[in-house]
Short mmCIF file of C-alpha atoms and ligand atoms in Angstrom, two decimals:
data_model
loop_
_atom_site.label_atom_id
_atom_site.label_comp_id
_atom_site.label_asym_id
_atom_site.label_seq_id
_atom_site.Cartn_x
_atom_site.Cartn_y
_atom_site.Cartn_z
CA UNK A 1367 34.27 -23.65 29.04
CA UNK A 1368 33.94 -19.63 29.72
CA UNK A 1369 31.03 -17.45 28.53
CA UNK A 1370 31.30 -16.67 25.27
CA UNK A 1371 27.74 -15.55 24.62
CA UNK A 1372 24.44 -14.31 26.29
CA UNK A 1373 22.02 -17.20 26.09
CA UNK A 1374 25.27 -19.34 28.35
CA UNK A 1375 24.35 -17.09 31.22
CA UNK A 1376 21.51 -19.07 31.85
CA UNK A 1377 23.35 -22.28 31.83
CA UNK A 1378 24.06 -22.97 35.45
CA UNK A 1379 27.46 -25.54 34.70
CA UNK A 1380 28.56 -21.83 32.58
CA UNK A 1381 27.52 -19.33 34.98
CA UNK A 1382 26.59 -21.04 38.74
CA UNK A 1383 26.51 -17.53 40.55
CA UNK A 1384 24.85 -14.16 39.27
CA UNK A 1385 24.87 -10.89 40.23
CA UNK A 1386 21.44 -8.79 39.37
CA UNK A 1387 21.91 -4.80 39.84
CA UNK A 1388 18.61 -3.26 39.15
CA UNK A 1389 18.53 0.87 38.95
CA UNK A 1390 16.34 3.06 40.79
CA UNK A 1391 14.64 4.08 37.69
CA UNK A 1392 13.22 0.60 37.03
CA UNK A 1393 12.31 0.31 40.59
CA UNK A 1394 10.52 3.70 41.29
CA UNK A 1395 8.35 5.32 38.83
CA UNK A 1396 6.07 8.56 39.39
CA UNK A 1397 3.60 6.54 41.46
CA UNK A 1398 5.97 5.03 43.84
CA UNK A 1399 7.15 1.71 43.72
CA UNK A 1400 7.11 -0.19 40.11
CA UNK A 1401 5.30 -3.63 42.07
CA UNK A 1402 3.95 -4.94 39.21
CA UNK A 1403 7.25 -4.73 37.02
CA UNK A 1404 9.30 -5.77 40.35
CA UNK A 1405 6.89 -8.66 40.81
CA UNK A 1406 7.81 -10.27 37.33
CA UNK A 1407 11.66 -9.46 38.20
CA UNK A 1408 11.21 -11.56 41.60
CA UNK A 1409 9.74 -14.48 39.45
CA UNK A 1410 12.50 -14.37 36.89
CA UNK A 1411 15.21 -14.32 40.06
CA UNK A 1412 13.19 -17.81 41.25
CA UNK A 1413 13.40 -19.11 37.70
CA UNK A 1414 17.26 -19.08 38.11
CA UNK A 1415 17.16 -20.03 41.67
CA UNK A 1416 15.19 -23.12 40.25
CA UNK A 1417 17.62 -23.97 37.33
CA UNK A 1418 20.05 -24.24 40.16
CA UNK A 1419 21.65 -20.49 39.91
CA UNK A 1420 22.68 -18.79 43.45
CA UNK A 1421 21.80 -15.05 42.90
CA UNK A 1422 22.47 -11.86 44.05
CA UNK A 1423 20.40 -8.98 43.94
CA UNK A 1424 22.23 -5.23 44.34
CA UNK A 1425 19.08 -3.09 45.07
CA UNK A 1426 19.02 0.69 43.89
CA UNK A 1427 16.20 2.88 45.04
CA UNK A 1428 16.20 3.97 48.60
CA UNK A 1429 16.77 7.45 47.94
CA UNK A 1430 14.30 7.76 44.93
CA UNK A 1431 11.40 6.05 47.72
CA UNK A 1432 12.88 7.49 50.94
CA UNK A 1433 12.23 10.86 48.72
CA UNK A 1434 8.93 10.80 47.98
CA UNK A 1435 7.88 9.76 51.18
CA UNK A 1436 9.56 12.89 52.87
CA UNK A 1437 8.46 14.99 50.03
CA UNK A 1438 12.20 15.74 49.19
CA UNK A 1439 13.00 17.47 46.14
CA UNK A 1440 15.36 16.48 43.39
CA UNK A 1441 14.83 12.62 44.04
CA UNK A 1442 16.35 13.34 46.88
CA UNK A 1443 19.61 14.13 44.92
CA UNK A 1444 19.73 17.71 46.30
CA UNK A 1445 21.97 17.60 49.00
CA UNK A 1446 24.17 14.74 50.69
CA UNK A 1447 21.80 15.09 54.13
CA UNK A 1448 18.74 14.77 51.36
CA UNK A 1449 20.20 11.45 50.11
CA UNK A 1450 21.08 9.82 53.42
CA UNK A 1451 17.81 10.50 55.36
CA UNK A 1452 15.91 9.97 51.86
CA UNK A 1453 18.10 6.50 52.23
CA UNK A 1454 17.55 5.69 55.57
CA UNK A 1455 13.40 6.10 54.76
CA UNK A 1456 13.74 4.16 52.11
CA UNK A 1457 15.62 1.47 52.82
CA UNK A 1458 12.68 0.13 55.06
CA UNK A 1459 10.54 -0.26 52.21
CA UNK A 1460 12.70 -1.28 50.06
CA UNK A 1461 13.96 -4.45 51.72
CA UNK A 1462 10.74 -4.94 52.91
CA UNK A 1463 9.85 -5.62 49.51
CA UNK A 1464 11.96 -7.46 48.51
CA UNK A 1465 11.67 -9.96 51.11
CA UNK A 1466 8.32 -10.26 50.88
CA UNK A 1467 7.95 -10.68 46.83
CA UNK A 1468 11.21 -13.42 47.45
CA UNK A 1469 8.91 -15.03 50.15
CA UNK A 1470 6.13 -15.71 48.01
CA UNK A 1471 8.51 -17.65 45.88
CA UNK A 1472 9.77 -19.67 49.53
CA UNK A 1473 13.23 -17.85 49.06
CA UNK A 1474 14.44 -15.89 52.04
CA UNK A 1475 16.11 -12.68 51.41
CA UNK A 1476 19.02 -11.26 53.13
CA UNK A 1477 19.78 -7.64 53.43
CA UNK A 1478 23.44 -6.80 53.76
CA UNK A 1479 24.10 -2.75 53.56
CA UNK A 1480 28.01 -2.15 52.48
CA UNK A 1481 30.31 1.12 52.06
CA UNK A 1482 32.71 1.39 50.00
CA UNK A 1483 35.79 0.39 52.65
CA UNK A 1484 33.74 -2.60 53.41
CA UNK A 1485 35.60 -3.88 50.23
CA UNK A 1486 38.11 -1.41 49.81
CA UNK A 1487 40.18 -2.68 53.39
CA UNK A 1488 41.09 -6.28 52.89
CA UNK A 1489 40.16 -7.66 56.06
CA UNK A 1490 36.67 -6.71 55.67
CA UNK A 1491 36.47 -7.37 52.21
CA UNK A 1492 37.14 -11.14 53.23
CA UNK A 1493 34.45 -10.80 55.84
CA UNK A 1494 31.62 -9.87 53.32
CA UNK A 1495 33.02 -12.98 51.16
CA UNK A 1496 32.84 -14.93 54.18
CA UNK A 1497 28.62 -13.67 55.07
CA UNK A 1498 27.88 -13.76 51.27
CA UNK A 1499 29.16 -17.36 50.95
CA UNK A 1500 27.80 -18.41 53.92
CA UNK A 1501 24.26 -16.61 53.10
CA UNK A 1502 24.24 -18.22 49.44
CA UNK A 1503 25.29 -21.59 50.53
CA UNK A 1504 22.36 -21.48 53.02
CA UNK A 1505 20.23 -20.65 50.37
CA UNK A 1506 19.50 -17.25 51.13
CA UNK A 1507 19.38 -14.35 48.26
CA UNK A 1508 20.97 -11.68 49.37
CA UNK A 1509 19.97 -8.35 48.69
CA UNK A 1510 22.78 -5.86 48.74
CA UNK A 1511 22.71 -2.13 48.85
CA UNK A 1512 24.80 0.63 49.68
CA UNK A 1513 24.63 2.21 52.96
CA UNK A 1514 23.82 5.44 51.73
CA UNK A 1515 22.86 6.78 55.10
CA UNK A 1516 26.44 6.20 56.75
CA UNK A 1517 28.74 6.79 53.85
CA UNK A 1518 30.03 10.65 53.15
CA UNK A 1519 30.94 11.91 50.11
CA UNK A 1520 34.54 10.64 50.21
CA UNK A 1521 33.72 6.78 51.49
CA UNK A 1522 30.67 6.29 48.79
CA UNK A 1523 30.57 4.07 45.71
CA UNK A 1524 27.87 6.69 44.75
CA UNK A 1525 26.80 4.31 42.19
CA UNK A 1526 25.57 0.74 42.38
CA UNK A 1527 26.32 -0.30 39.00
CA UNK A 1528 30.60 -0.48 40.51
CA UNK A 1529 29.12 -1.87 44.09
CA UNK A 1530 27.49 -4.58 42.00
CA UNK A 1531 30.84 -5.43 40.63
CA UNK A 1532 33.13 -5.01 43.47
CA UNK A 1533 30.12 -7.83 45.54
CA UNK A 1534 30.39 -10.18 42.30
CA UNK A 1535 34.19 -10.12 43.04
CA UNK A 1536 33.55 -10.52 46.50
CA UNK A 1537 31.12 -13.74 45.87
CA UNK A 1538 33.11 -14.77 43.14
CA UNK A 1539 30.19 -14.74 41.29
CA UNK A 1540 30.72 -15.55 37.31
CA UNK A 1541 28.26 -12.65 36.04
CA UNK A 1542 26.93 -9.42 36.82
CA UNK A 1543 23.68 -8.20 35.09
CA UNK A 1544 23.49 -4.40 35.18
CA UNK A 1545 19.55 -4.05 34.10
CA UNK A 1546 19.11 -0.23 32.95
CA UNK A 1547 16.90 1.87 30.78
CA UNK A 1548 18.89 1.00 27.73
CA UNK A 1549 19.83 -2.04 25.65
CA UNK A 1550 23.08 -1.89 26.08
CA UNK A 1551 26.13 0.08 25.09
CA UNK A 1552 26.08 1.52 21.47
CA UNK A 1553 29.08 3.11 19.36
CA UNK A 1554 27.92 6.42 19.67
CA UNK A 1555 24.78 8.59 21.28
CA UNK A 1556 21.96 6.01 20.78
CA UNK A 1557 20.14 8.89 19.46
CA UNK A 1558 22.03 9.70 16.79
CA UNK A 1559 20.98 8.54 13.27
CA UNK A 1560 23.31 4.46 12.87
CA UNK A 1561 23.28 4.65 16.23
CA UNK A 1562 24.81 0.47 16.57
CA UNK A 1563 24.63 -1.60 20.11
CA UNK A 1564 27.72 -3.39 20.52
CA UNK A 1565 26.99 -7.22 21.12
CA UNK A 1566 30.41 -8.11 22.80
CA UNK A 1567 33.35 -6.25 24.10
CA UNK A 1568 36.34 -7.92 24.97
CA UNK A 1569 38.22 -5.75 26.54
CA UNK A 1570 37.18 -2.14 27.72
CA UNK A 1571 39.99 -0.15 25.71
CA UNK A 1572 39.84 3.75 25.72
CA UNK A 1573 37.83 3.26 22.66
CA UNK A 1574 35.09 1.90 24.50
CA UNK A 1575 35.09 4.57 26.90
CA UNK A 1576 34.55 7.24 24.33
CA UNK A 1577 31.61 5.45 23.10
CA UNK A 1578 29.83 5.72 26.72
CA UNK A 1579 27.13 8.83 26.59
CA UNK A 1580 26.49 10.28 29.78
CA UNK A 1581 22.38 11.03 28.55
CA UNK A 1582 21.92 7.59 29.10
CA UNK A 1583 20.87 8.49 32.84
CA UNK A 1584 17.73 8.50 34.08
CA UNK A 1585 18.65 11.20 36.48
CA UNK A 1586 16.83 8.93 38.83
CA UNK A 1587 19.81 6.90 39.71
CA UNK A 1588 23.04 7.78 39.53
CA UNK A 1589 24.57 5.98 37.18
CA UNK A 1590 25.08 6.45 33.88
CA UNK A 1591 27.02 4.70 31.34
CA UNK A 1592 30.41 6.01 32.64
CA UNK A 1593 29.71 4.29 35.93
CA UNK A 1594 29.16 1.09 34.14
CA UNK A 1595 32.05 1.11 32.28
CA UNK A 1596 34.23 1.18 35.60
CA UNK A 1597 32.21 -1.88 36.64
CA UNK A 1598 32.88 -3.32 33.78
CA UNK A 1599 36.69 -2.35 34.08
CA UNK A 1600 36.27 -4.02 37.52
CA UNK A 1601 34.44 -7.53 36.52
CA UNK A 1602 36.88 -7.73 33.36
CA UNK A 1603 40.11 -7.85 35.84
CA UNK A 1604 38.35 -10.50 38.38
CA UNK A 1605 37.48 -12.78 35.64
CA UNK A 1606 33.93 -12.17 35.73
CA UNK A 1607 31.22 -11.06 33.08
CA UNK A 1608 28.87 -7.91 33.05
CA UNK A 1609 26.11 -7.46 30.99
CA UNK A 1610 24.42 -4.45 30.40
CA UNK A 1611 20.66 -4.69 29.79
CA UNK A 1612 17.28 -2.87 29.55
CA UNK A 1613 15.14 -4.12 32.33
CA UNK A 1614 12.10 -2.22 31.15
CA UNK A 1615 10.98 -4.70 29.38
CA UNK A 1616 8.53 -7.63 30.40
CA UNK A 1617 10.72 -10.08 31.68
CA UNK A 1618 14.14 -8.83 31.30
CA UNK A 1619 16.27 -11.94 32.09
CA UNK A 1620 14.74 -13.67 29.86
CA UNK A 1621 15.12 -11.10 27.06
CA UNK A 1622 19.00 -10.95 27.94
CA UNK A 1623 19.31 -14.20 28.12
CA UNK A 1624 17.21 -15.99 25.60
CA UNK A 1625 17.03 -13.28 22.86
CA UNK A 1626 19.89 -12.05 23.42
CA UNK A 1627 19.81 -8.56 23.82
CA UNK A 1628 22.29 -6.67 25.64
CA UNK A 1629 25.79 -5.81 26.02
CA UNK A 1630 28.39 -8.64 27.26
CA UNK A 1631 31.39 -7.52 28.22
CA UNK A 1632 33.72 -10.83 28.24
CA UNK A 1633 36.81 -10.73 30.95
CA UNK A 1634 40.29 -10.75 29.29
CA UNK A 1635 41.62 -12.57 31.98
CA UNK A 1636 41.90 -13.70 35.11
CA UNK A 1637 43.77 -12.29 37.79
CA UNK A 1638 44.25 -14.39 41.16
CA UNK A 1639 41.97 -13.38 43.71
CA UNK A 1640 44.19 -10.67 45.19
CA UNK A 1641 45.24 -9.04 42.45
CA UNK A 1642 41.90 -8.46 41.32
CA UNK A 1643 40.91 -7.34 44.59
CA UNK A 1644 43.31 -4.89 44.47
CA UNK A 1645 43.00 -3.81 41.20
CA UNK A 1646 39.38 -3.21 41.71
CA UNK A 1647 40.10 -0.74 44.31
CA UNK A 1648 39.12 2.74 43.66
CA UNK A 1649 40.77 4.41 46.40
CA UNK A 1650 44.41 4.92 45.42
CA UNK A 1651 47.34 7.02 47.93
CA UNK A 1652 49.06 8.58 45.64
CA UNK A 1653 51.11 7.99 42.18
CA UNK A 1654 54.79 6.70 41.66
CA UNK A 1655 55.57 8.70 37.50
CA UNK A 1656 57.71 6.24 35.87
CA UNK A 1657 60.09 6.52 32.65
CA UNK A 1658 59.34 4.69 29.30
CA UNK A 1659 62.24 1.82 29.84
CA UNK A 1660 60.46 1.61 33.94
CA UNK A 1661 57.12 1.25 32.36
CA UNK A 1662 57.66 -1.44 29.33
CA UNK A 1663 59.23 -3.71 31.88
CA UNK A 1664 56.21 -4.06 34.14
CA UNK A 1665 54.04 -4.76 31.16
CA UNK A 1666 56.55 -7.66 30.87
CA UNK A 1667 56.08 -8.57 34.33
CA UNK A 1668 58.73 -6.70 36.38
CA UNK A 1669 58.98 -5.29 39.74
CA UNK A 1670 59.26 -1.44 39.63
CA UNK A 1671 62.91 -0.75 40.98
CA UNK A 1672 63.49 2.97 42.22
CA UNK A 1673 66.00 3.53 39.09
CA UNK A 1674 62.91 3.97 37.18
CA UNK A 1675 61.03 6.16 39.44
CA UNK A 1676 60.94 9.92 37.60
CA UNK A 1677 58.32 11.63 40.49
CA UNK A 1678 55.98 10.82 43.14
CA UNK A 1679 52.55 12.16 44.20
CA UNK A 1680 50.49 12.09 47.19
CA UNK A 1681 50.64 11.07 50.72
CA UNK A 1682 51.23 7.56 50.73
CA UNK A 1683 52.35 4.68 53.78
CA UNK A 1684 54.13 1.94 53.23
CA UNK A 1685 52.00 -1.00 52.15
CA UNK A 1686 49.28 2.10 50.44
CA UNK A 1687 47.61 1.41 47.14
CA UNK A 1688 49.34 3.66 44.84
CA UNK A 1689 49.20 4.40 40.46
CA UNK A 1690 51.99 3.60 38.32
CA UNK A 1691 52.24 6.77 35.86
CA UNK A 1692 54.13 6.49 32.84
CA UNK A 1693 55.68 9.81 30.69
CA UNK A 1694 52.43 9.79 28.67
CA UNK A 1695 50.32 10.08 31.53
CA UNK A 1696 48.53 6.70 31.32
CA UNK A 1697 47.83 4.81 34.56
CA UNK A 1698 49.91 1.33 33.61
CA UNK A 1699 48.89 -0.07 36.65
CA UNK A 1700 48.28 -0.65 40.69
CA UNK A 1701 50.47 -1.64 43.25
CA UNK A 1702 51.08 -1.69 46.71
CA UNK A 1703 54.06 0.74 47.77
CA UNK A 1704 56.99 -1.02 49.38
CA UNK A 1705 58.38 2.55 50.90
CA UNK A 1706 56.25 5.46 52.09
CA UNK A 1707 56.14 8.40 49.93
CA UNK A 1708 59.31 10.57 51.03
CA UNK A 1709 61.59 7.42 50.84
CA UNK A 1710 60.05 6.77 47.18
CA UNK A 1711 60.67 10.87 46.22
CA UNK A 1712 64.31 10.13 47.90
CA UNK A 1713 65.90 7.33 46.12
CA UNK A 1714 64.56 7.93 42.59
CA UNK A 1715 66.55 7.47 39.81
CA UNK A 1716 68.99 5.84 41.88
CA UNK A 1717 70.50 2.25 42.09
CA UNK A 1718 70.15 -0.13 44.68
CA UNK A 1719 73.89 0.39 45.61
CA UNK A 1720 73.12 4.27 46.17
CA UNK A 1721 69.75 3.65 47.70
CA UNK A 1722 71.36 2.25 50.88
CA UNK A 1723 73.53 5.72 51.44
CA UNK A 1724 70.10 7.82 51.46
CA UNK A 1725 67.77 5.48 53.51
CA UNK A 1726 70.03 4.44 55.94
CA UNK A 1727 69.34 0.64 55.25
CA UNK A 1728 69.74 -1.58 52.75
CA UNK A 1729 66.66 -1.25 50.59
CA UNK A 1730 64.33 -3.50 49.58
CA UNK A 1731 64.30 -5.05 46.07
CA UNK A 1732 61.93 -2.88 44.55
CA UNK A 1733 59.47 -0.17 45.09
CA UNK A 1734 56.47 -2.33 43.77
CA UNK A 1735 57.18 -5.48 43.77
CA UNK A 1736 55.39 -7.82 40.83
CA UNK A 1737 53.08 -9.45 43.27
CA UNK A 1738 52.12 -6.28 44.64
CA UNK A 1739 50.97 -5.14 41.20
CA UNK A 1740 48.17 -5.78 38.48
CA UNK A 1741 48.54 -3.88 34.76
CA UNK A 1742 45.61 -1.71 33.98
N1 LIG B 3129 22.22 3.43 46.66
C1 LIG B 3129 21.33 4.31 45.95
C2 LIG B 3129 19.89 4.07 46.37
O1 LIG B 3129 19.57 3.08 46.94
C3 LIG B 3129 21.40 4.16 44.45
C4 LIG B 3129 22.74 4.38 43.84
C5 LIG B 3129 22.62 4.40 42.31
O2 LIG B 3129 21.86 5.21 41.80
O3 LIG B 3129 23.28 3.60 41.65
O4 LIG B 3129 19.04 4.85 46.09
#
């Protein structure tokens, strides 16, 4: 039986393995570090450890600490050398902290520090799988953050609220909490005047999207609802739930869980393990434009044949993560590129008996084949 409502997520036979993303701003206040408010988190995190739960904490607030110690300004925000050597200050504390308020519950924390191709190149993606696994099963809690003082600008989540959903993948964890400074997501500014909070969303369509209000961030973190919209996109296509939630509260969990307050965003379905991996990958090559007849075959499960194939974009290998376009400009999906991009540009339009004369070979059955693919 899936999920179907907040108060299963603390049902361990319903959801065995959860991710916990907590945001700077509930972390870091204007006197340093929140301890008292982290403290009741930490006991809440063994109460789900006791009921049997493995769980995974995705740690925000190295650059908001690392900041303050080094007297930075903007939070540390101002500048990408600000937010890495804020990070690397930090970071110290921060899983410091954290293993020491686990430890007084007997749990051992583990700190793993990930960038984005850490889970965007397959290989290593299946390496943090393997450590998380291994950590979990050997009753460790990890305690995941990104490595904000490696990563540039081009290689960084940026975000942890779409790191906490790309590790939940990873783990194959059944739900990430995002715990924020709101209740959840609501169908328009919360501040306006019938302001609602959505209780379930299955499914984040572009009408969800429009509902998401960037002035829901703290300017502490970096998040924002936009942010966890994409890691919701990202949890919904791996088969895994996301809550959003207001940790400010006393004892959050508990207030997601047993009164039910928060945003659940239910997966629509559930993509083998590869697909969803690669559908969760935010990095794309380059985009194949497809015609209308191109793109309502793949949503019934075809290969993308070059026949179809109206443009291409981008600089992409053979084997490269590339967007499937259609005439109206929507993404349809992600696939893997069977031909680099000049061979795609060059046998466009054209059938597989006059693909041959331009490549020099006999081509291949498609340009994206299905199991290469995933729908958006
Ligand atoms: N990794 C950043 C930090 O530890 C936080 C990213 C975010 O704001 O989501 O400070």
């Amino acid at each position: 039986m899936p999920v179907s409502r907040l108060s299963d997520l603390s049902d361990r036979a319903l959801a065995p393995r959860l991710v916990v993303k907590v945001g700077s701003a509930l972390l870091v206040g204007k006197q340093g570090v929140r301890r008292e408010w982290l403290t009741a988190l930490v006991a809440e995190i063994a109460e789900a450890r006791a009921r049997g739960q493995d769980v995974i904490v995705v740690s925000s607030g190295a650059i908001a600490l690392g900041a303050a110690t080094l007297g930075l300004d903007k939070g540390g925000r101002g500048s990408l050398a600000d937010a890495q050597a804020a990070a690397a200050v930090g970071q110290i504390a921060l899983s410091g902290l954290w293993a020491e308020l686990l430890g007084s519950h007997g749990l051992t924390a583990a700190q793993m520090l990930l960038t984005l191709d850490d889970l965007e190149d397959r290989r290593r993606y299946l390496n943090v799988t393997a450590t998380l696994t291994r950590l979990l099963d050997a009753g460790a809690v990890p305690v995941i953050n990104e490595n904000d003082s490696v990563a540039t600008q081009e290689i960084r989540f940026g975000d942890n609220d779409r790191l906490a959903a790309r590790v939940a993948q990873a783990a194959q964890a059944s739900a990430v909490l995002l715990l924020s400074d709101i209740d959840g997501l609501y169908d328009r500014h919360p501040k306006e005047p019938g302001a609602r909070m959505i209780p379930v969303v299955e499914g984040v369509t572009p009408e969800v999207h429009a509902m998401a209000s960037a002035e829901s961030n703290s300017g502490m973190g970096s998040g924002g609802m936009v942010s966890k919209l994409q890691a919701a996109e990202i949890a919904e296509l791996a088969g895994i739930c996301l809550v959003i939630g207001n940790g400010q509260h006393d004892r959050p969990v508990a207030r997601i869980m047993a009164q039910g307050i928060g945003t659940l965003f239910l997966p629509r379905r559930r993509a083998g393990a590869r697909k969803a991996w690669l559908g969760g990958r935010l990095r794309l090559k380059g985009s194949i434009h497809v015609d209308a007849g191109a793109a309502a075959a793949l949503l019934r499960g075809s290969s993308l044949l070059a026949k179809g194939v109206t443009g291409v974009e981008g600089h992409f290998e053979r084997g490269d993560p590339v967007a499937i376009v259609d005439a109206g400009a929507r993404v349809v999906a992600h696939g893997l590129s069977e031909y680099h991009a000049g061979e795609c540009d060059a046998i466009r339009g054209l059938h597989s008996s006059e693909q041959a004369e331009v490549l020099g070979y006999s081509p291949r059955s498609s340009v994206v084949h299905r199991d290469q693919l995933v729908l958006k």
